[in-house]
Amino acid sequence: MIPPDLLAQFEADYFGRLSVAEQQSLQESLRARPDWQEELRQYHQLWRGLNKLGEDQLRQNLANWENMASSTDEAELLEWYFQNQLSAENRQWIDEQRAANPAFAKRFEAYQKIYHGLDQLGETQFRTRMNEWEKETAPQASATDQTTGRRVALRSYRRVLAIAASVLLLIVAGLLWRNQANDPQALLDDLYTYPVTGNTLGNDSISQAEYLAIFDQAHQAFQQKNYESAVELFTTLSTKVPPDTFVADDLSYYQDNVEWMVVLSRFGAGKTAGDFSQRLRSIADNATHRFQEQAQKLSDQF
Amino acid sequence: MSKYVKDEQLLQQLAYGLEADWQRFYEQERSAFRLYFLKHTSQDPEAIRRLYQDALVVLHRKISREQLVAPLRSSLRTYLIGIGKMLHRKQWQQQTTLWEDDIPEIGEAPSVEAEHERQAAAELVRGLLDRLEEGCREILTLVYLRSYAMDAVKETLGLPSVGAARKRKFDCLQRIRQLL
């Protein structure tokens, strides 16, 4: 049998991670052991299959993300059209769509009116603002010293009030934060919501039933403050291939929930070392994540 | 000091393998990629949508196999568009497209494995994975199907070290091979 250290090198070679010199050295090891040829061939077959499965899974994810992201594509495309940013061929493609598709032609006209109107409105408002700036600077140029002095004093007074209000706000916010930070359980209760289930479409299958059972069990553990168990169960779910009966909405819903609950459970169990911060940040920075707001709140406290 | 510090931080995040980070990257880069190819090519939006996904697959492969590492010589966006240009050339055989910028072409070694061979291997391995015990299936799924870095595998499975994660991975690889 090929020893693990060498197997790691054969794998690195298969996936293109070795230098030329390392590849040559490895080939020499292989020439010295013809009895490894068949075993290596089998590993190549496994890596080929695993690689393809991984790519299939990635493409499935890309398709799901595409569905979520493409709802504003038409508006964006037409905006580029009106801004004259498209190639001649793509402008022509849009013109052909207008000619062939009356519904699209109507939407095109509607967007055209909107963008043109927004353009005009923007220009009008900008002119209005310029006029206001003009008025603000003109009187100042002709003010007497006394008047100027009073204006300066008033501005300073307002400024002092504004600063005082900000400081007061910070003090109050700090007190509130300290209260919550001193009580992690209150924070956990605030950030946790029981999920809405039962809206999954498609036929019940054993794998779907199993997935949902573990999901429910994990949430029960969390509600009973058995955070260690909740961590284990949610982490298990995060490593499972989701049921293939889930449609894109379900997939997104459960994935977001599980991702967030892994983080929240770990916080409850005090397991905040390792990649905890990274996981929390990746949710807090993700505008499309269902639990972005909660993650940001936890991130601020943490 | 690298010129692309933020991009290198993002690269490190993506290399870790978490899906949420890849999804965010996908959404973040989508518009810029689309506009670039809508502006500079004759391909329609649907073709460019497919090109974007193909480019992401290539980028994902390069990052998960540590073929793209710091220090970067361009931003990740530039690199991704470069991959798109390379794929565009291969797919549409257009040697004469004049790119009006200096985003470099990215060379990519041609694949020598036919698609049907890869598909057959995938089906075989899918069956083998189903026959494996849960622990081994978990770790092989994380490493090969979800391209988690070893650090991420160690954290997800609660293993004591990266070395332990690597050892378990190869133990499980040997077990699945024995099922062949």
XYZ file of C-alpha atoms in Angstrom:
482
model
C 0.000 0.000 0.000
C 1.198 3.523 -0.781
C 2.149 5.181 2.533
C 0.116 8.290 3.480
C 3.034 10.736 3.073
C 3.660 9.628 -0.487
C -0.065 9.441 -1.192
C -0.294 13.128 -0.213
C 2.422 13.874 -2.763
C 0.686 11.851 -5.469
C -2.476 13.805 -4.747
C -0.608 17.106 -4.902
C 0.826 15.984 -8.227
C -2.600 15.050 -9.574
C -4.001 18.457 -8.652
C -1.042 20.347 -10.104
C 0.583 21.536 -6.898
C 4.085 20.151 -7.401
C 7.042 21.807 -9.054
C 8.719 20.101 -12.010
C 11.583 18.902 -9.805
C 9.144 17.461 -7.258
C 7.215 15.713 -10.021
C 10.384 14.108 -11.351
C 11.395 12.920 -7.902
C 7.945 11.426 -7.420
C 8.054 9.647 -10.763
C 11.327 8.043 -9.735
C 9.715 6.728 -6.539
C 6.935 5.283 -8.636
C 9.328 3.623 -11.083
C 11.001 1.895 -8.128
C 7.632 0.474 -7.021
C 5.708 -0.988 -9.980
C 3.383 -2.680 -7.461
C 1.934 0.776 -6.686
C 0.810 1.415 -10.261
C -2.609 -0.191 -9.978
C -3.289 1.409 -6.582
C -2.295 4.806 -7.956
C -4.549 4.319 -10.966
C -7.442 3.693 -8.565
C -6.653 6.865 -6.630
C -6.565 8.815 -9.893
C -10.025 7.480 -10.643
C -11.233 8.558 -7.186
C -9.723 12.040 -7.494
C -11.199 12.462 -10.930
C -14.636 11.537 -9.588
C -14.346 13.627 -6.416
C -13.132 16.599 -8.438
C -16.085 16.315 -10.820
C -18.562 15.964 -7.944
C -17.051 19.033 -6.316
C -17.371 20.995 -9.516
C -20.979 19.861 -9.957
C -21.763 21.031 -6.447
C -20.082 24.374 -7.124
C -22.072 24.824 -10.344
C -25.277 24.071 -8.464
C -24.374 26.763 -5.947
C -23.530 29.191 -8.754
C -26.915 28.527 -10.366
C -28.690 29.197 -7.050
C -26.731 32.401 -6.452
C -27.435 33.466 -10.025
C -31.190 33.048 -9.486
C -30.988 35.253 -6.428
C -28.839 37.904 -8.091
C -30.483 38.176 -11.499
C -33.793 39.780 -10.535
C -32.443 43.255 -11.287
C -30.567 42.295 -14.461
C -33.000 43.836 -16.912
C -33.030 47.205 -15.154
C -29.243 47.175 -14.947
C -28.856 46.210 -18.610
C -31.183 48.993 -19.745
C -29.382 51.494 -17.561
C -26.138 50.609 -19.356
C -27.984 50.924 -22.667
C -29.188 54.429 -21.828
C -25.706 55.367 -20.596
C -24.290 54.163 -23.925
C -21.978 51.669 -22.257
C -22.846 48.611 -24.329
C -21.088 47.333 -27.429
C -22.772 48.033 -30.764
C -23.766 44.361 -31.016
C -25.441 44.392 -27.613
C -27.293 47.616 -28.355
C -28.529 45.951 -31.495
C -29.492 42.848 -29.509
C -31.665 44.999 -27.232
C -33.226 46.799 -30.197
C -34.055 43.404 -31.713
C -35.662 42.281 -28.447
C -37.807 45.405 -28.481
C -38.963 44.690 -31.989
C -39.708 41.025 -31.283
C -41.184 41.226 -27.799
C -43.985 43.764 -27.141
C -43.884 43.184 -23.363
C -40.171 43.943 -23.305
C -40.736 46.992 -25.516
C -43.235 48.339 -22.976
C -40.804 47.781 -20.113
C -38.068 49.452 -22.170
C -40.221 52.566 -22.622
C -41.115 52.627 -18.948
C -37.445 52.403 -17.909
C -36.552 55.019 -20.495
C -39.025 57.455 -18.970
C -37.825 56.669 -15.462
C -34.125 57.059 -16.238
C -34.696 60.195 -18.255
C -36.869 61.607 -15.469
C -34.284 60.725 -12.822
C -31.618 62.371 -14.929
C -33.620 65.554 -15.249
C -34.616 65.519 -11.596
C -31.024 65.055 -10.562
C -29.976 68.005 -12.647
C -32.786 70.180 -11.305
C -31.975 69.332 -7.718
C -28.302 69.950 -8.280
C -29.118 73.416 -9.690
C -31.301 74.098 -6.657
C -28.473 73.102 -4.320
C -26.036 75.314 -6.216
C -28.401 78.259 -5.811
C -28.592 77.594 -2.080
C -24.814 77.471 -1.796
C -24.712 80.730 -3.669
C -27.081 82.351 -1.169
C -25.101 81.019 1.790
C -21.775 82.328 0.621
C -23.000 85.696 -0.782
C -24.230 87.279 2.514
C -21.109 86.145 4.359
C -18.922 88.070 1.916
C -20.589 91.394 2.813
C -21.163 90.870 6.593
C -19.858 93.425 9.221
C -17.412 92.293 11.943
C -20.089 92.344 14.641
C -22.506 90.363 12.539
C -19.802 87.938 11.627
C -18.792 87.614 15.247
C -22.372 86.843 16.305
C -22.717 84.306 13.467
C -19.530 82.657 14.573
C -20.689 82.578 18.194
C -24.078 81.119 17.198
C -22.424 78.498 15.037
C -20.078 77.591 17.854
C -22.992 77.322 20.274
C -24.853 75.045 17.919
C -21.664 73.084 17.468
C -21.269 72.703 21.210
C -24.854 71.491 21.484
C -24.294 68.990 18.692
C -21.136 67.669 20.328
C -22.854 67.422 23.709
C -25.749 65.510 22.171
C -23.315 63.093 20.523
C -21.427 62.536 23.768
C -24.682 61.913 25.642
C -25.733 59.448 22.993
C -22.413 57.624 23.294
C -22.717 57.441 27.079
C -26.214 56.007 26.877
C -25.200 53.552 24.155
C -22.206 52.509 26.227
C -24.359 51.874 29.288
C -26.787 49.808 27.240
C -23.923 47.865 25.682
C -22.348 47.182 29.036
C -25.628 45.850 30.392
C -26.041 43.487 27.501
C -22.375 42.507 27.372
C -22.497 41.639 31.068
C -25.429 39.331 30.382
C -24.592 36.946 27.491
C -27.836 35.054 28.021
C -29.843 38.208 27.393
C -27.843 38.702 24.204
C -28.476 35.114 23.080
C -32.194 35.461 23.773
C -32.247 38.693 21.806
C -30.465 37.264 18.776
C -32.281 33.916 18.567
C -35.525 33.339 16.666
C -37.260 30.018 16.223
C -37.335 29.204 12.497
C -40.471 28.963 10.411
C -40.567 25.429 9.061
C -43.147 23.465 7.167
C -42.889 25.554 4.023
C -40.609 23.119 2.239
C -41.976 22.058 -1.114
C -41.536 18.752 -2.837
C -42.098 15.168 -1.810
C -40.999 13.968 1.582
C -38.031 11.692 1.253
C -36.055 9.851 3.891
C -33.114 12.192 3.462
C -35.324 15.277 3.767
C -37.068 13.874 6.864
C -33.709 13.089 8.420
C -32.376 16.552 7.664
C -35.425 18.260 9.154
C -35.363 15.999 12.210
C -31.766 16.955 12.980
C -32.614 20.612 12.293
C -35.480 20.484 14.790
C -33.387 18.572 17.331
C -30.637 21.168 17.061
C -33.047 24.028 17.693
C -34.603 22.177 20.628
C -31.126 21.783 22.133
C -30.481 25.494 21.705
C -33.799 26.452 23.295
C -33.005 24.216 26.252
C -29.665 26.050 26.548
C -27.818 22.840 25.778
C -25.362 24.781 23.630
C -22.710 22.065 23.359
C -25.238 19.723 21.829
C -26.580 22.502 19.600
C -23.049 23.166 18.300
C -22.584 19.497 17.475
C -25.944 19.135 15.740
C -25.759 22.341 13.707
C -22.180 21.574 12.690
C -23.273 18.100 11.567
C -26.016 19.680 9.460
C -23.564 22.119 7.911
C -21.472 19.201 6.624
C -24.387 17.262 5.159
C -25.295 17.419 1.505
C -28.774 19.020 1.639
C -31.727 16.945 0.367
C -32.106 17.163 -3.380
C -35.837 17.797 -2.893
C -35.041 21.288 -1.602
C -35.717 24.051 -4.095
C -33.416 27.078 -4.244
C -35.419 29.098 -1.687
C -35.414 26.244 0.811
C -31.723 25.635 0.306
C -30.919 29.268 0.920
C -33.217 29.446 3.949
C -31.809 26.386 5.681
C -28.205 27.157 4.813
C -28.483 30.673 6.227
C -30.174 29.374 9.356
C -27.645 26.600 9.954
C -24.666 28.883 9.304
C -25.961 31.453 11.771
C -26.917 28.873 14.394
C -23.440 27.296 14.293
C -22.069 30.708 15.256
C -24.737 31.489 17.868
C -24.440 28.048 19.483
C -20.674 28.360 19.680
C -21.103 31.731 21.348
C -23.508 30.179 23.849
C -21.080 27.348 24.545
C -18.151 29.730 24.936
C -16.374 28.248 21.896
C -15.258 31.512 20.396
C -11.666 30.564 19.539
C -10.397 29.424 16.161
C -12.459 30.491 13.166
C -15.391 31.882 15.185
C -14.582 35.518 14.333
C -14.152 34.693 10.668
C -17.507 32.884 10.476
C -19.249 35.706 12.315
C -17.701 38.330 10.077
C -18.612 36.491 6.885
C -22.301 36.594 7.874
C -22.140 40.174 9.197
C -20.595 41.365 5.920
C -23.073 39.517 3.705
C -25.905 41.864 2.709
C -27.999 38.980 1.352
C -27.700 36.804 4.444
C -30.937 36.515 6.396
C -29.103 36.941 9.679
C -26.774 39.771 8.721
C -28.362 42.163 11.212
C -28.100 39.718 14.108
C -24.515 38.894 13.148
C -23.605 42.581 13.093
C -25.146 43.026 16.518
C -23.214 40.058 17.898
C -20.063 41.274 16.192
C -20.433 44.699 17.856
C -20.881 43.073 21.260
C -18.177 40.491 20.709
C 4.301 46.219 0.857
C 1.802 44.593 -1.499
C -0.344 46.840 -3.638
C -3.306 44.525 -3.204
C -3.613 44.086 0.549
C -7.414 44.013 0.604
C -7.557 41.567 -2.273
C -5.038 39.316 -0.535
C -7.184 39.345 2.591
C -10.159 38.414 0.456
C -8.096 35.680 -1.213
C -7.271 34.221 2.191
C -10.977 34.257 3.092
C -11.940 32.530 -0.138
C -9.190 29.922 0.277
C -10.711 28.974 3.620
C -13.657 27.636 1.613
C -16.780 28.909 3.356
C -19.711 29.064 0.973
C -21.004 32.368 2.335
C -17.743 34.091 1.345
C -17.887 32.671 -2.167
C -21.493 33.720 -2.549
C -20.689 37.245 -1.472
C -17.787 37.364 -3.925
C -20.079 36.077 -6.689
C -22.622 38.860 -6.059
C -19.948 41.513 -5.621
C -18.145 40.856 -8.924
C -21.117 40.002 -11.100
C -22.067 43.465 -12.374
C -18.532 44.562 -13.196
C -17.861 41.320 -15.101
C -21.141 41.565 -17.005
C -20.563 45.169 -17.981
C -17.004 44.503 -19.141
C -18.040 41.767 -21.566
C -21.239 43.495 -22.663
C -19.104 46.499 -23.529
C -16.203 44.747 -25.247
C -17.756 41.726 -26.936
C -20.685 40.844 -29.098
C -21.932 38.155 -26.712
C -25.472 38.511 -25.363
C -26.326 38.655 -21.642
C -27.174 34.946 -21.408
C -23.824 33.923 -22.922
C -22.031 36.277 -20.557
C -23.910 34.812 -17.599
C -22.515 31.381 -18.556
C -19.057 32.862 -19.115
C -19.123 34.389 -15.631
C -19.957 31.064 -14.030
C -17.265 29.282 -16.043
C -14.736 31.918 -14.957
C -15.769 31.479 -11.309
C -15.276 27.732 -11.586
C -11.737 28.269 -12.889
C -10.957 30.813 -10.176
C -12.359 28.498 -7.500
C -10.170 25.683 -8.771
C -7.055 27.872 -8.762
C -7.662 29.129 -5.251
C -8.629 25.786 -3.716
C -5.550 24.147 -5.261
C -3.321 26.957 -3.993
C -2.343 27.889 -7.537
C -3.284 31.509 -6.828
C -1.592 32.792 -3.693
C -0.269 36.066 -2.277
C 1.466 38.269 -3.282
C -1.031 39.146 -6.006
C 0.037 40.944 -9.170
C -3.424 42.342 -9.848
C -6.746 42.732 -8.077
C -8.974 39.661 -7.938
C -11.449 41.446 -10.181
C -8.825 42.008 -12.843
C -7.724 38.392 -12.522
C -11.293 37.121 -12.837
C -11.908 39.204 -15.936
C -8.611 37.900 -17.313
C -9.917 34.363 -16.883
C -13.090 35.446 -18.672
C -11.044 36.770 -21.591
C -9.143 33.496 -21.845
C -12.355 31.457 -21.795
C -13.985 33.813 -24.289
C -11.103 33.279 -26.670
C -11.313 29.491 -26.296
C -15.081 29.327 -26.579
C -15.570 31.718 -29.448
C -12.203 31.330 -31.199
C -11.988 35.065 -31.552
C -8.354 35.897 -31.951
C -9.157 39.320 -33.305
C -11.015 40.818 -30.343
C -9.250 44.026 -29.467
C -9.374 44.531 -25.726
C -9.303 48.215 -24.959
C -7.470 47.863 -21.678
C -4.482 46.145 -20.165
C -6.163 43.291 -18.309
C -3.741 40.463 -19.005
C -4.662 37.161 -20.559
C -4.490 34.182 -18.197
C -3.070 30.992 -19.623
C -4.857 27.778 -18.716
C -3.553 24.299 -19.465
C -6.059 22.406 -21.604
C -7.862 19.559 -19.881
C -6.896 16.159 -21.193
C -9.820 14.331 -19.643
C -12.967 13.960 -21.676
C -16.169 15.147 -20.032
C -17.824 11.743 -20.261
C -14.918 10.116 -18.397
C -15.220 12.674 -15.635
C -18.971 12.148 -15.436
C -18.542 8.369 -15.168
C -15.938 8.791 -12.439
C -18.259 11.155 -10.574
C -21.124 8.641 -10.654
C -18.815 5.903 -9.397
C -17.572 8.019 -6.513
C -21.086 9.184 -5.604
C -22.054 5.533 -5.089
C -18.914 4.842 -3.070
C -19.513 7.841 -0.822
C -22.992 6.553 -0.020
C -21.441 3.295 1.180
C -18.922 4.972 3.457
C -19.513 5.523 7.165
C -20.680 8.997 8.182
C -17.358 10.267 9.525
C -15.425 9.480 6.370
C -18.201 10.751 4.116
C -18.215 14.022 6.088
C -14.528 14.725 5.765
C -14.271 13.745 2.102
C -17.305 15.938 1.346
C -15.739 18.924 3.085
C -12.336 18.497 1.453
C -13.235 17.483 -2.093
C -16.801 18.571 -2.710
C -16.783 21.826 -0.781
C -13.049 22.574 -1.124
C -12.608 23.471 2.525
C -9.048 24.302 3.567
C -7.614 21.954 6.198
C -7.972 24.681 8.845
C -11.681 24.922 8.100
C -12.020 21.105 8.177
C -10.293 20.950 11.556
C -12.602 23.630 12.999
C -15.771 22.217 11.488
C -15.127 18.689 12.698
C -13.596 19.734 15.998
C -10.306 17.944 15.352
C -7.264 18.742 17.486
C -4.972 19.851 14.653
C -4.567 20.327 10.919
C -2.306 17.277 10.929
C -5.068 15.185 12.477
C -7.493 16.424 9.824
C -5.070 15.540 7.056
C -4.458 12.088 8.497
C -8.162 11.365 8.795
C -8.697 12.558 5.227
C -6.128 10.109 3.874
C -7.381 7.285 6.080
C -10.812 7.817 4.589
C -9.403 8.077 1.094
C -7.789 4.666 1.595
C -11.099 3.277 2.859
C -13.037 4.511 -0.130
C -10.396 3.078 -2.427
C -10.851 -0.304 -0.772
C -14.495 -0.186 -1.788
C -13.513 -0.076 -5.450
